């Protein structure tokens, strides 16, 4: 977010580095009196100026993007975020909001020497309401914590992605993250009922509504979701919770082509209707890459296939495994599926790490999969 596209104090002198086609001028020094004013807003401990301490905020895990920043601010409240934005706008200083720094396209990286505003300290769950099935949490709450807190009250917060142990609710909404359950629950946009946002001039837009049937006026919330911080900084969100499924079953399927995968999707939607929660297509390269470079990862199918599908069924009754078996049997009968294994997680909890599978790139097996009933004999996975 920026109060002024080009900070007036920024110079373009010095060497420039290009990474992923982004020309990066060296970070300019921030006037010391301004640093002092920002420091006063968040407190000394939460204004980071040492370049060694700044490093984790300006690089990302793959080292595809590397930015520069003279200052990282770590506010602990909406009021502090508002004060930072107001000051930044008054002085034409550009800000880059950052959550868990897991974004894959460099939106959270200060490419042009912006001040980073890290939201990770704002990690309180303000309210869980099982009557309205909502959870109101601050932007810096880690996705996995939100999932766990929902599970503790027997509810599901369905957003799930490989980065869930590090990414934040603010980042998920700002990127409108999709994840592995988008098929059943939609993308992040569809999981938020209301937002609290700080605008560039420091005004706070409080839209933390729990109301599902809200048909009033403009839908400002949707302007900020997917905006990657360009229109404001999300400080809190009211999220939808869902009933927790009693049974979750996963299958790994080998097939010949994306066209066959679409046929299997169609069978799955017909047979399992609303229980199909994930359906992810993987190429053989992706599986090969995981098996070759991942730790303790094996392909559960004994022979290679050009394409794979990782699919998950959830149910409020104990019938997900039977439904999955029926879908795969039909797929085998119609020569759509070449081979498949079911994890039967609820029956064989040690079978595999569902988390690993959910990262879309890894499939981890520690014990043999449950056989599925089909007219074609299934090869058991062997270690
Ligand atoms: C292993 C892995 C798997 C992934 N899988 C998926 C997937 O299945 N589907 C998918 O859509 N994405 C996926 N992603 C990318 C995904 O978008 C991010 O991981 C996550 O949503 C970003 O959250 P974050 O807190 O890390 O945000 P960051 O990376 O810190 O920031 C991302 C963007 O949001 C902005 N931002 C962050 N917080 C705020 C805030 N509070 N207010 C305003 N703007 C803010 C930043 O400026 C930046 O533009 C994956 C990433 C990884 C590493």
Coordinates of N, CA, C and O in Angstrom, one line a residue, residues 27 49 133 166 203:
X27 N 17.9 0.4 -1.5 CA 17.0 1.0 -0.5 C 17.5 2.3 0.0 O 18.7 2.4 0.3
X49 N 15.4 -2.2 12.5 CA 16.3 -1.4 11.6 C 17.6 -2.1 11.3 O 18.2 -1.8 10.3
X133 N -21.9 -19.6 13.9 CA -20.9 -20.3 13.2 C -19.9 -19.3 12.5 O -19.6 -19.4 11.3
X166 N 2.3 -21.5 8.2 CA 3.0 -20.2 8.3 C 2.2 -19.1 7.8 O 2.4 -17.9 8.3
X203 N -7.7 5.9 8.4 CA -9.1 5.7 8.9 C -9.3 4.2 8.9 O -8.8 3.4 8.1

